[in-house]
Amino acid sequence: MSIVEPIHVNEFPKPEEIFRLKDNYIEGEPLKLILQDEEHLTETLWWPSKNNDENYILFVITGNPGVIDYYVEFLNTIHDELGKKIDIVGVSMLGHSYGPHNLSLKNLYSLQDQIDHKIQFIDKLKSRFTSQGGEKQPKFIICGHSIGAYIGTQVLKARPNHGIEMIYALYPTLQHIVKTPNGIMMNFLFNERARSLAASFVSNLRYFIPPTFFKFLVSSLTWQKESMLNITLSALLHGHVVENTLYMANDEMETVCELDEEFYREHLNKFTFYFSDGDKWAPLEHYEDMKKRFPEGKVLLCERNTPHAFVLSHGEVVGKIVAGWIVSKMTIDN
C-alpha cells in the first residue's frame, strides 16, 4: 500500500480532527504525520482505532535503517487482526528517511539521540491519550525491532510509570552486537571514512545515472518486492540518510555490549523476546543465552525461520503472531 503525502501538525490530532486534516480519509488506513516536537520534525504513521475502550497504544520502534514505511504491511496486519480496536503509532528514526521532515544535511544522530527522541515521543503520546481529567490512562505496548528493542528497554528505564505494560522485542539486538556474525562482517563499513565514501557513492549514483537504471541496479542487488523497493529508492538511498544510518550503526557497535541482566530480570513479566534461527544480528547463541538466563521468561524462537529484516518479506506472517500476543494479553486483562 502506498503512503500519501504527510500532514504537518504541531500536536497529535484527536479523532474528531482526522477528517478536518484529511477530508478523504479512509477508515483503517494509516495517517502519515510530520509531527513537531521539542526539537525535531518526526515522521509518524498512526493507525487510529475504531473503538479503543481499553486505551491500548501499540508504539512501534523501528530497527536500523529506521524507515517506518517499511512496517506498513506488518502494522496493517496487526490492526486488521485486532479489528482496528487499538491505536498503532510508529515513528522513523531521526535522519533515516528523506523528506520534508529531514531538511538538515548536517545533523548526525547517535543512538542516545534516538533513545531521547523516543522518550520525548512517548511523553507526547501519554499526554495525547490520557483522558481529560486523567481518569483513563493509556496502556502502552512497545514493539521494538532489532535495535528498536534495545531503545524500547531504555524508554522503560526512563519512564517506568508511564503505563508501559509490555515490550515485544523482535529479533532483538540487546548485547554485544559487534561480536555477532553481521557485526564482525560489516563493522568496517561504520567508521567515519567508510560512511563518508558510502554517502558520496550513493549521491553520485543518484546524480549521474538515470532513475530507471538506478532502480534496476538497486532491484538487482536487493531483490526487494516492488513496494519495498520504492521505499528504499525514495526514502533511504540518499547520501546523508545513508550516512546517518551508518553513523548510528557505529554507535550501536560501541554502546550495546553487556546485557543488563538485572533490569530484564526485574521486569521480565513485561518482555517477550522473539528470535529466529538464521538471524545474523540477533543470532541463535543470543536466544540460547537468554533462555539460560531467564528460563521462566517468554523467550521464543520463530518456527518459520523468518529473516531479521522481516518487514521486507514476512510482515504479514509476523504481524499475525504479534496480533495473537496482543489478543491474549487483552483477554487476560479482561
mmCIF file of C-alpha atoms in Angstrom:
data_model
loop_
_atom_site.group_PDB
_atom_site.id
_atom_site.type_symbol
_atom_site.label_atom_id
_atom_site.label_comp_id
_atom_site.label_asym_id
_atom_site.label_seq_id
_atom_site.Cartn_x
_atom_site.Cartn_y
_atom_site.Cartn_z
ATOM 1 C CA MET A 1 0.000 0.000 0.000
ATOM 2 C CA SER A 2 1.350 3.411 -0.893
ATOM 3 C CA ILE A 3 1.611 6.151 1.685
ATOM 4 C CA VAL A 4 0.110 9.504 0.750
ATOM 5 C CA GLU A 5 1.559 12.932 1.343
ATOM 6 C CA PRO A 6 2.188 13.676 5.028
ATOM 7 C CA ILE A 7 0.176 16.091 7.127
ATOM 8 C CA HIS A 8 2.148 18.620 9.163
ATOM 9 C CA VAL A 9 0.848 19.021 12.732
ATOM 10 C CA ASN A 10 2.133 20.575 15.935
ATOM 11 C CA GLU A 11 0.171 18.260 18.217
ATOM 12 C CA PHE A 12 -1.055 14.707 17.886
ATOM 13 C CA PRO A 13 -4.599 15.094 16.496
ATOM 14 C CA LYS A 14 -7.739 13.952 18.265
ATOM 15 C CA PRO A 15 -10.134 11.548 16.495
ATOM 16 C CA GLU A 16 -12.638 14.271 15.666
ATOM 17 C CA GLU A 17 -9.876 16.245 13.908
ATOM 18 C CA ILE A 18 -8.921 13.491 11.449
ATOM 19 C CA PHE A 19 -11.434 14.397 8.725
ATOM 20 C CA ARG A 20 -10.616 18.071 9.082
ATOM 21 C CA LEU A 21 -6.964 17.247 8.414
ATOM 22 C CA LYS A 22 -7.738 14.774 5.638
ATOM 23 C CA ASP A 23 -11.238 15.004 4.188
ATOM 24 C CA ASN A 24 -10.848 11.850 2.057
ATOM 25 C CA TYR A 25 -9.524 9.718 4.914
ATOM 26 C CA ILE A 26 -10.471 6.032 4.628
ATOM 27 C CA GLU A 27 -11.092 4.322 7.953
ATOM 28 C CA GLY A 28 -8.429 1.753 8.788
ATOM 29 C CA GLU A 29 -5.661 3.328 6.731
ATOM 30 C CA PRO A 30 -2.646 4.894 8.413
ATOM 31 C CA LEU A 31 -2.252 8.637 8.577
ATOM 32 C CA LYS A 32 1.215 9.926 7.821
ATOM 33 C CA LEU A 33 2.025 12.861 10.069
ATOM 34 C CA ILE A 34 5.028 15.145 10.298
ATOM 35 C CA LEU A 35 4.846 15.914 13.992
ATOM 36 C CA GLN A 36 6.659 18.859 15.508
ATOM 37 C CA ASP A 37 8.081 18.049 18.933
ATOM 38 C CA GLU A 38 10.547 19.869 21.158
ATOM 39 C CA GLU A 39 13.460 19.812 18.716
ATOM 40 C CA HIS A 40 12.546 17.687 15.733
ATOM 41 C CA LEU A 41 10.134 17.003 12.934
ATOM 42 C CA THR A 42 9.119 13.369 13.384
ATOM 43 C CA GLU A 43 7.892 11.167 10.540
ATOM 44 C CA THR A 44 4.963 9.315 12.082
ATOM 45 C CA LEU A 45 2.424 6.724 10.976
ATOM 46 C CA TRP A 46 -0.777 6.446 13.006
ATOM 47 C CA TRP A 47 -3.479 3.818 12.665
ATOM 48 C CA PRO A 48 -6.445 5.321 14.571
ATOM 49 C CA SER A 49 -8.679 2.889 16.422
ATOM 50 C CA LYS A 50 -12.381 2.405 15.792
ATOM 51 C CA ASN A 51 -13.299 1.764 19.412
ATOM 52 C CA ASN A 52 -10.364 1.695 21.802
ATOM 53 C CA ASP A 53 -12.288 1.148 25.053
ATOM 54 C CA GLU A 54 -9.215 -0.169 26.887
ATOM 55 C CA ASN A 55 -6.985 2.681 25.626
ATOM 56 C CA TYR A 56 -4.221 0.370 24.349
ATOM 57 C CA ILE A 57 -1.491 2.044 22.299
ATOM 58 C CA LEU A 58 0.988 -0.018 20.290
ATOM 59 C CA PHE A 59 4.127 2.129 19.984
ATOM 60 C CA VAL A 60 6.466 0.786 17.292
ATOM 61 C CA ILE A 61 10.206 1.487 17.342
ATOM 62 C CA THR A 62 11.977 0.512 14.141
ATOM 63 C CA GLY A 63 15.307 -1.129 13.551
ATOM 64 C CA ASN A 64 18.157 0.446 11.586
ATOM 65 C CA PRO A 65 17.552 1.663 8.892
ATOM 66 C CA GLY A 66 14.650 3.248 10.696
ATOM 67 C CA VAL A 67 12.141 3.927 7.925
ATOM 68 C CA ILE A 68 8.622 3.469 9.282
ATOM 69 C CA ASP A 69 7.132 2.991 5.784
ATOM 70 C CA TYR A 70 8.796 -0.446 5.657
ATOM 71 C CA TYR A 71 6.488 -1.503 8.517
ATOM 72 C CA VAL A 72 3.150 -0.739 6.829
ATOM 73 C CA GLU A 73 2.303 -4.322 5.823
ATOM 74 C CA PHE A 74 3.281 -5.590 9.276
ATOM 75 C CA LEU A 75 1.234 -2.974 11.110
ATOM 76 C CA ASN A 76 -1.728 -3.141 8.717
ATOM 77 C CA THR A 77 -1.903 -6.840 9.544
ATOM 78 C CA ILE A 78 -1.898 -6.209 13.302
ATOM 79 C CA HIS A 79 -4.549 -3.509 13.000
ATOM 80 C CA ASP A 80 -6.794 -5.706 10.867
ATOM 81 C CA GLU A 81 -6.330 -8.807 13.037
ATOM 82 C CA LEU A 82 -7.369 -6.779 16.102
ATOM 83 C CA GLY A 83 -10.448 -5.379 14.396
ATOM 84 C CA LYS A 84 -8.887 -1.893 14.471
ATOM 85 C CA LYS A 85 -9.610 -1.740 18.211
ATOM 86 C CA ILE A 86 -6.248 -0.291 19.279
ATOM 87 C CA ASP A 87 -4.248 2.716 18.145
ATOM 88 C CA ILE A 88 -0.927 1.961 16.487
ATOM 89 C CA VAL A 89 1.779 4.623 16.274
ATOM 90 C CA GLY A 90 5.177 4.164 14.663
ATOM 91 C CA VAL A 91 7.965 6.648 14.016
ATOM 92 C CA SER A 92 11.030 6.741 11.812
ATOM 93 C CA MET A 93 14.462 7.159 13.322
ATOM 94 C CA LEU A 94 15.751 10.716 13.169
ATOM 95 C CA GLY A 95 17.646 11.306 9.937
ATOM 96 C CA HIS A 96 16.854 7.864 8.477
ATOM 97 C CA SER A 97 14.400 8.850 5.757
ATOM 98 C CA TYR A 98 14.336 11.517 3.088
ATOM 99 C CA GLY A 99 11.554 14.069 3.057
ATOM 100 C CA PRO A 100 10.228 17.358 4.406
ATOM 101 C CA HIS A 101 10.853 16.194 7.977
ATOM 102 C CA ASN A 102 14.581 15.758 7.302
ATOM 103 C CA LEU A 103 15.742 19.046 5.833
ATOM 104 C CA SER A 104 19.129 19.379 7.501
ATOM 105 C CA LEU A 105 22.109 17.803 5.780
ATOM 106 C CA LYS A 106 24.334 18.447 8.788
ATOM 107 C CA ASN A 107 22.833 16.552 11.719
ATOM 108 C CA LEU A 108 24.084 13.087 12.568
ATOM 109 C CA TYR A 109 22.070 11.308 15.255
ATOM 110 C CA SER A 110 23.646 8.966 17.788
ATOM 111 C CA LEU A 111 21.959 6.005 19.439
ATOM 112 C CA GLN A 112 21.416 8.148 22.539
ATOM 113 C CA ASP A 113 19.799 10.859 20.392
ATOM 114 C CA GLN A 114 17.372 8.251 19.086
ATOM 115 C CA ILE A 115 16.636 6.998 22.611
ATOM 116 C CA ASP A 116 15.979 10.539 23.872
ATOM 117 C CA HIS A 117 13.700 11.170 20.904
ATOM 118 C CA LYS A 118 11.588 8.077 21.630
ATOM 119 C CA ILE A 119 11.309 9.066 25.301
ATOM 120 C CA GLN A 120 10.072 12.511 24.273
ATOM 121 C CA PHE A 121 7.655 10.915 21.847
ATOM 122 C CA ILE A 122 6.089 8.554 24.368
ATOM 123 C CA ASP A 123 5.674 11.566 26.665
ATOM 124 C CA LYS A 124 3.688 13.203 23.873
ATOM 125 C CA LEU A 125 1.631 10.051 23.363
ATOM 126 C CA LYS A 126 0.855 9.786 27.066
ATOM 127 C CA SER A 127 -0.349 13.376 27.122
ATOM 128 C CA ARG A 128 -2.488 12.872 23.997
ATOM 129 C CA PHE A 129 -4.132 9.586 25.048
ATOM 130 C CA THR A 130 -4.783 10.442 28.693
ATOM 131 C CA SER A 131 -8.446 11.334 29.043
ATOM 132 C CA GLN A 132 -9.485 14.807 30.128
ATOM 133 C CA GLY A 133 -9.289 14.822 33.912
ATOM 134 C CA GLY A 134 -6.809 11.937 33.854
ATOM 135 C CA GLU A 135 -9.303 9.172 34.764
ATOM 136 C CA LYS A 136 -8.288 6.999 31.803
ATOM 137 C CA GLN A 137 -4.569 6.437 31.287
ATOM 138 C CA PRO A 138 -3.071 4.868 28.143
ATOM 139 C CA LYS A 139 -1.747 1.308 28.282
ATOM 140 C CA PHE A 140 1.383 1.103 26.165
ATOM 141 C CA ILE A 141 2.704 -1.926 24.352
ATOM 142 C CA ILE A 142 6.107 -1.190 22.838
ATOM 143 C CA CYS A 143 7.077 -3.237 19.809
ATOM 144 C CA GLY A 144 10.795 -2.831 19.182
ATOM 145 C CA HIS A 145 12.529 -4.392 16.184
ATOM 146 C CA SER A 146 16.279 -5.098 16.298
ATOM 147 C CA ILE A 147 17.947 -2.046 17.904
ATOM 148 C CA GLY A 148 14.406 -0.785 18.492
ATOM 149 C CA ALA A 149 14.099 -3.466 21.182
ATOM 150 C CA TYR A 150 17.132 -2.010 22.953
ATOM 151 C CA ILE A 151 15.686 1.503 22.594
ATOM 152 C CA GLY A 152 12.349 0.290 23.966
ATOM 153 C CA THR A 153 14.168 -1.054 27.019
ATOM 154 C CA GLN A 154 15.764 2.345 27.588
ATOM 155 C CA VAL A 155 12.341 4.009 27.276
ATOM 156 C CA LEU A 156 11.008 1.709 30.013
ATOM 157 C CA LYS A 157 14.007 2.557 32.215
ATOM 158 C CA ALA A 158 13.373 6.282 31.750
ATOM 159 C CA ARG A 159 9.580 6.111 32.077
ATOM 160 C CA PRO A 160 8.741 3.235 34.472
ATOM 161 C CA ASN A 161 5.438 4.866 35.496
ATOM 162 C CA HIS A 162 4.123 5.663 32.007
ATOM 163 C CA GLY A 163 1.855 2.639 31.771
ATOM 164 C CA ILE A 164 4.225 0.540 29.645
ATOM 165 C CA GLU A 165 2.690 -2.895 30.099
ATOM 166 C CA MET A 166 4.605 -4.979 27.549
ATOM 167 C CA ILE A 167 7.654 -4.830 25.310
ATOM 168 C CA TYR A 168 7.737 -7.152 22.316
ATOM 169 C CA ALA A 169 11.415 -7.450 21.412
ATOM 170 C CA LEU A 170 11.511 -8.734 17.825
ATOM 171 C CA TYR A 171 14.857 -10.064 16.566
ATOM 172 C CA PRO A 172 16.402 -8.056 19.410
ATOM 173 C CA THR A 173 19.962 -6.723 19.406
ATOM 174 C CA LEU A 174 20.430 -6.435 23.158
ATOM 175 C CA GLN A 175 24.057 -7.424 23.692
ATOM 176 C CA HIS A 176 27.481 -7.494 22.005
ATOM 177 C CA ILE A 177 26.294 -6.502 18.525
ATOM 178 C CA VAL A 178 29.873 -6.106 17.341
ATOM 179 C CA LYS A 179 30.508 -9.795 18.075
ATOM 180 C CA THR A 180 27.547 -11.094 16.059
ATOM 181 C CA PRO A 181 28.201 -12.596 12.603
ATOM 182 C CA ASN A 182 26.980 -9.473 10.815
ATOM 183 C CA GLY A 183 28.720 -7.209 13.318
ATOM 184 C CA ILE A 184 32.042 -8.895 12.597
ATOM 185 C CA MET A 185 31.499 -8.863 8.824
ATOM 186 C CA MET A 186 30.140 -5.321 8.447
ATOM 187 C CA ASN A 187 31.837 -3.308 11.186
ATOM 188 C CA PHE A 188 34.361 -1.863 8.710
ATOM 189 C CA LEU A 189 31.505 -0.017 6.964
ATOM 190 C CA PHE A 190 30.693 2.077 10.001
ATOM 191 C CA ASN A 191 33.881 4.110 10.535
ATOM 192 C CA GLU A 192 33.933 7.766 9.543
ATOM 193 C CA ARG A 193 35.827 7.335 6.265
ATOM 194 C CA ALA A 194 33.651 4.427 5.084
ATOM 195 C CA ARG A 195 30.474 6.316 5.994
ATOM 196 C CA SER A 196 31.587 9.341 4.002
ATOM 197 C CA LEU A 197 32.528 7.221 0.984
ATOM 198 C CA ALA A 198 29.205 5.370 1.081
ATOM 199 C CA ALA A 199 27.236 8.608 1.283
ATOM 200 C CA SER A 200 29.181 10.124 -1.634
ATOM 201 C CA PHE A 201 28.784 6.962 -3.701
ATOM 202 C CA VAL A 202 25.010 6.922 -3.276
ATOM 203 C CA SER A 203 24.744 10.651 -4.001
ATOM 204 C CA ASN A 204 26.825 10.279 -7.175
ATOM 205 C CA LEU A 205 24.770 7.322 -8.373
ATOM 206 C CA ARG A 206 21.571 9.309 -7.987
ATOM 207 C CA TYR A 207 23.091 12.280 -9.810
ATOM 208 C CA PHE A 208 24.897 10.610 -12.683
ATOM 209 C CA ILE A 209 22.711 7.680 -13.758
ATOM 210 C CA PRO A 210 19.092 7.738 -14.977
ATOM 211 C CA PRO A 211 16.423 6.922 -12.373
ATOM 212 C CA THR A 212 15.231 3.864 -14.301
ATOM 213 C CA PHE A 213 18.715 2.355 -14.328
ATOM 214 C CA PHE A 214 19.224 3.268 -10.667
ATOM 215 C CA LYS A 215 16.021 1.395 -9.840
ATOM 216 C CA PHE A 216 17.130 -1.612 -11.913
ATOM 217 C CA LEU A 217 20.513 -1.619 -10.164
ATOM 218 C CA VAL A 218 19.023 -1.482 -6.661
ATOM 219 C CA SER A 219 16.437 -4.113 -7.567
ATOM 220 C CA SER A 220 19.153 -6.443 -8.863
ATOM 221 C CA LEU A 221 21.175 -6.033 -5.669
ATOM 222 C CA THR A 222 18.355 -6.273 -3.117
ATOM 223 C CA TRP A 223 15.695 -8.470 -4.775
ATOM 224 C CA GLN A 224 13.079 -6.453 -2.921
ATOM 225 C CA LYS A 225 9.447 -6.600 -3.981
ATOM 226 C CA GLU A 226 8.142 -3.506 -5.753
ATOM 227 C CA SER A 227 6.537 -1.832 -2.709
ATOM 228 C CA MET A 228 9.693 -2.162 -0.613
ATOM 229 C CA LEU A 229 11.970 -1.218 -3.497
ATOM 230 C CA ASN A 230 10.072 2.042 -3.974
ATOM 231 C CA ILE A 231 10.540 2.886 -0.281
ATOM 232 C CA THR A 232 14.261 2.101 -0.492
ATOM 233 C CA LEU A 233 14.630 4.380 -3.511
ATOM 234 C CA SER A 234 12.516 7.270 -2.266
ATOM 235 C CA ALA A 235 13.276 7.292 1.463
ATOM 236 C CA LEU A 236 16.567 5.517 2.183
ATOM 237 C CA LEU A 237 19.042 5.812 -0.686
ATOM 238 C CA HIS A 238 20.099 9.428 -0.280
ATOM 239 C CA GLY A 239 23.624 10.324 0.710
ATOM 240 C CA HIS A 240 23.005 11.966 4.078
ATOM 241 C CA VAL A 241 20.369 9.397 5.052
ATOM 242 C CA VAL A 242 22.805 6.557 4.362
ATOM 243 C CA GLU A 243 25.466 8.365 6.391
ATOM 244 C CA ASN A 244 23.052 8.703 9.319
ATOM 245 C CA THR A 245 22.163 5.008 9.327
ATOM 246 C CA LEU A 246 25.840 4.036 9.304
ATOM 247 C CA TYR A 247 26.690 6.614 11.985
ATOM 248 C CA MET A 248 24.042 5.156 14.274
ATOM 249 C CA ALA A 249 25.213 1.616 13.469
ATOM 250 C CA ASN A 250 28.736 2.512 14.555
ATOM 251 C CA ASP A 251 27.349 3.851 17.824
ATOM 252 C CA GLU A 252 25.385 0.624 18.310
ATOM 253 C CA MET A 253 28.580 -1.412 17.942
ATOM 254 C CA GLU A 254 30.273 0.644 20.654
ATOM 255 C CA THR A 255 27.312 1.028 23.027
ATOM 256 C CA VAL A 256 25.376 -2.253 23.070
ATOM 257 C CA CYS A 257 27.718 -4.617 24.901
ATOM 258 C CA GLU A 258 26.887 -6.319 28.204
ATOM 259 C CA LEU A 259 23.296 -7.391 28.728
ATOM 260 C CA ASP A 260 21.607 -5.527 31.581
ATOM 261 C CA GLU A 261 20.539 -8.803 33.177
ATOM 262 C CA GLU A 262 19.389 -7.243 36.441
ATOM 263 C CA PHE A 263 16.963 -4.887 34.694
ATOM 264 C CA TYR A 264 15.472 -7.593 32.489
ATOM 265 C CA ARG A 265 15.082 -9.904 35.471
ATOM 266 C CA GLU A 266 13.293 -7.173 37.432
ATOM 267 C CA HIS A 267 10.849 -6.518 34.562
ATOM 268 C CA LEU A 268 10.791 -9.962 32.973
ATOM 269 C CA ASN A 269 6.987 -10.193 33.052
ATOM 270 C CA LYS A 270 6.803 -7.238 30.658
ATOM 271 C CA PHE A 271 9.045 -8.754 27.960
ATOM 272 C CA THR A 272 8.551 -11.156 25.071
ATOM 273 C CA PHE A 273 11.824 -11.879 23.258
ATOM 274 C CA TYR A 274 11.432 -13.262 19.725
ATOM 275 C CA PHE A 275 14.442 -14.710 17.887
ATOM 276 C CA SER A 276 14.942 -16.559 14.604
ATOM 277 C CA ASP A 277 17.432 -19.317 13.865
ATOM 278 C CA GLY A 278 19.093 -17.814 10.793
ATOM 279 C CA ASP A 279 19.433 -14.283 12.194
ATOM 280 C CA LYS A 280 22.978 -12.910 11.890
ATOM 281 C CA TRP A 281 22.307 -9.787 14.003
ATOM 282 C CA ALA A 282 20.491 -11.482 16.895
ATOM 283 C CA PRO A 283 21.911 -14.989 16.448
ATOM 284 C CA LEU A 284 20.797 -18.310 17.862
ATOM 285 C CA GLU A 285 23.514 -18.007 20.532
ATOM 286 C CA HIS A 286 21.708 -14.952 21.915
ATOM 287 C CA TYR A 287 18.441 -16.866 22.072
ATOM 288 C CA GLU A 288 20.146 -19.722 23.917
ATOM 289 C CA ASP A 289 21.843 -17.279 26.285
ATOM 290 C CA MET A 290 18.522 -15.571 27.097
ATOM 291 C CA LYS A 291 16.815 -18.945 27.658
ATOM 292 C CA LYS A 292 19.582 -19.900 30.066
ATOM 293 C CA ARG A 293 19.483 -16.595 31.951
ATOM 294 C CA PHE A 294 15.671 -16.373 32.058
ATOM 295 C CA PRO A 295 14.216 -19.902 31.912
ATOM 296 C CA GLU A 296 10.925 -18.594 33.291
ATOM 297 C CA GLY A 297 10.735 -15.774 30.721
ATOM 298 C CA LYS A 298 8.967 -15.538 27.365
ATOM 299 C CA VAL A 299 11.997 -16.232 25.186
ATOM 300 C CA LEU A 300 10.704 -17.561 21.885
ATOM 301 C CA LEU A 301 12.265 -18.936 18.697
ATOM 302 C CA CYS A 302 10.451 -18.388 15.412
ATOM 303 C CA GLU A 303 9.257 -21.701 13.949
ATOM 304 C CA ARG A 304 9.341 -20.343 10.379
ATOM 305 C CA ASN A 305 12.958 -19.109 10.375
ATOM 306 C CA THR A 306 11.869 -15.629 9.299
ATOM 307 C CA PRO A 307 14.668 -13.164 8.444
ATOM 308 C CA HIS A 308 15.955 -10.356 10.650
ATOM 309 C CA ALA A 309 14.581 -7.774 8.193
ATOM 310 C CA PHE A 310 11.177 -9.480 8.355
ATOM 311 C CA VAL A 311 9.255 -6.354 7.343
ATOM 312 C CA LEU A 312 10.594 -6.628 3.783
ATOM 313 C CA SER A 313 9.112 -10.046 3.053
ATOM 314 C CA HIS A 314 7.289 -11.510 6.075
ATOM 315 C CA GLY A 315 5.367 -8.561 7.501
ATOM 316 C CA GLU A 316 2.016 -10.326 7.348
ATOM 317 C CA VAL A 317 3.357 -13.522 8.938
ATOM 318 C CA VAL A 318 4.957 -11.757 11.911
ATOM 319 C CA GLY A 319 2.042 -9.323 12.142
ATOM 320 C CA LYS A 320 -0.348 -12.193 12.807
ATOM 321 C CA ILE A 321 1.978 -13.575 15.500
ATOM 322 C CA VAL A 322 2.221 -10.221 17.294
ATOM 323 C CA ALA A 323 -1.534 -9.668 16.963
ATOM 324 C CA GLY A 324 -2.048 -13.030 18.668
ATOM 325 C CA TRP A 325 0.095 -11.932 21.603
ATOM 326 C CA ILE A 326 -1.939 -8.737 21.955
ATOM 327 C CA VAL A 327 -5.241 -10.611 21.814
ATOM 328 C CA SER A 328 -4.004 -12.978 24.533
ATOM 329 C CA LYS A 329 -2.942 -10.064 26.711
ATOM 330 C CA MET A 330 -6.222 -8.203 26.270
ATOM 331 C CA THR A 331 -8.162 -11.393 27.034
ATOM 332 C CA ILE A 332 -6.222 -11.971 30.260
ATOM 333 C CA ASP A 333 -6.638 -8.329 31.288
ATOM 334 C CA ASN A 334 -10.396 -8.560 30.841
#
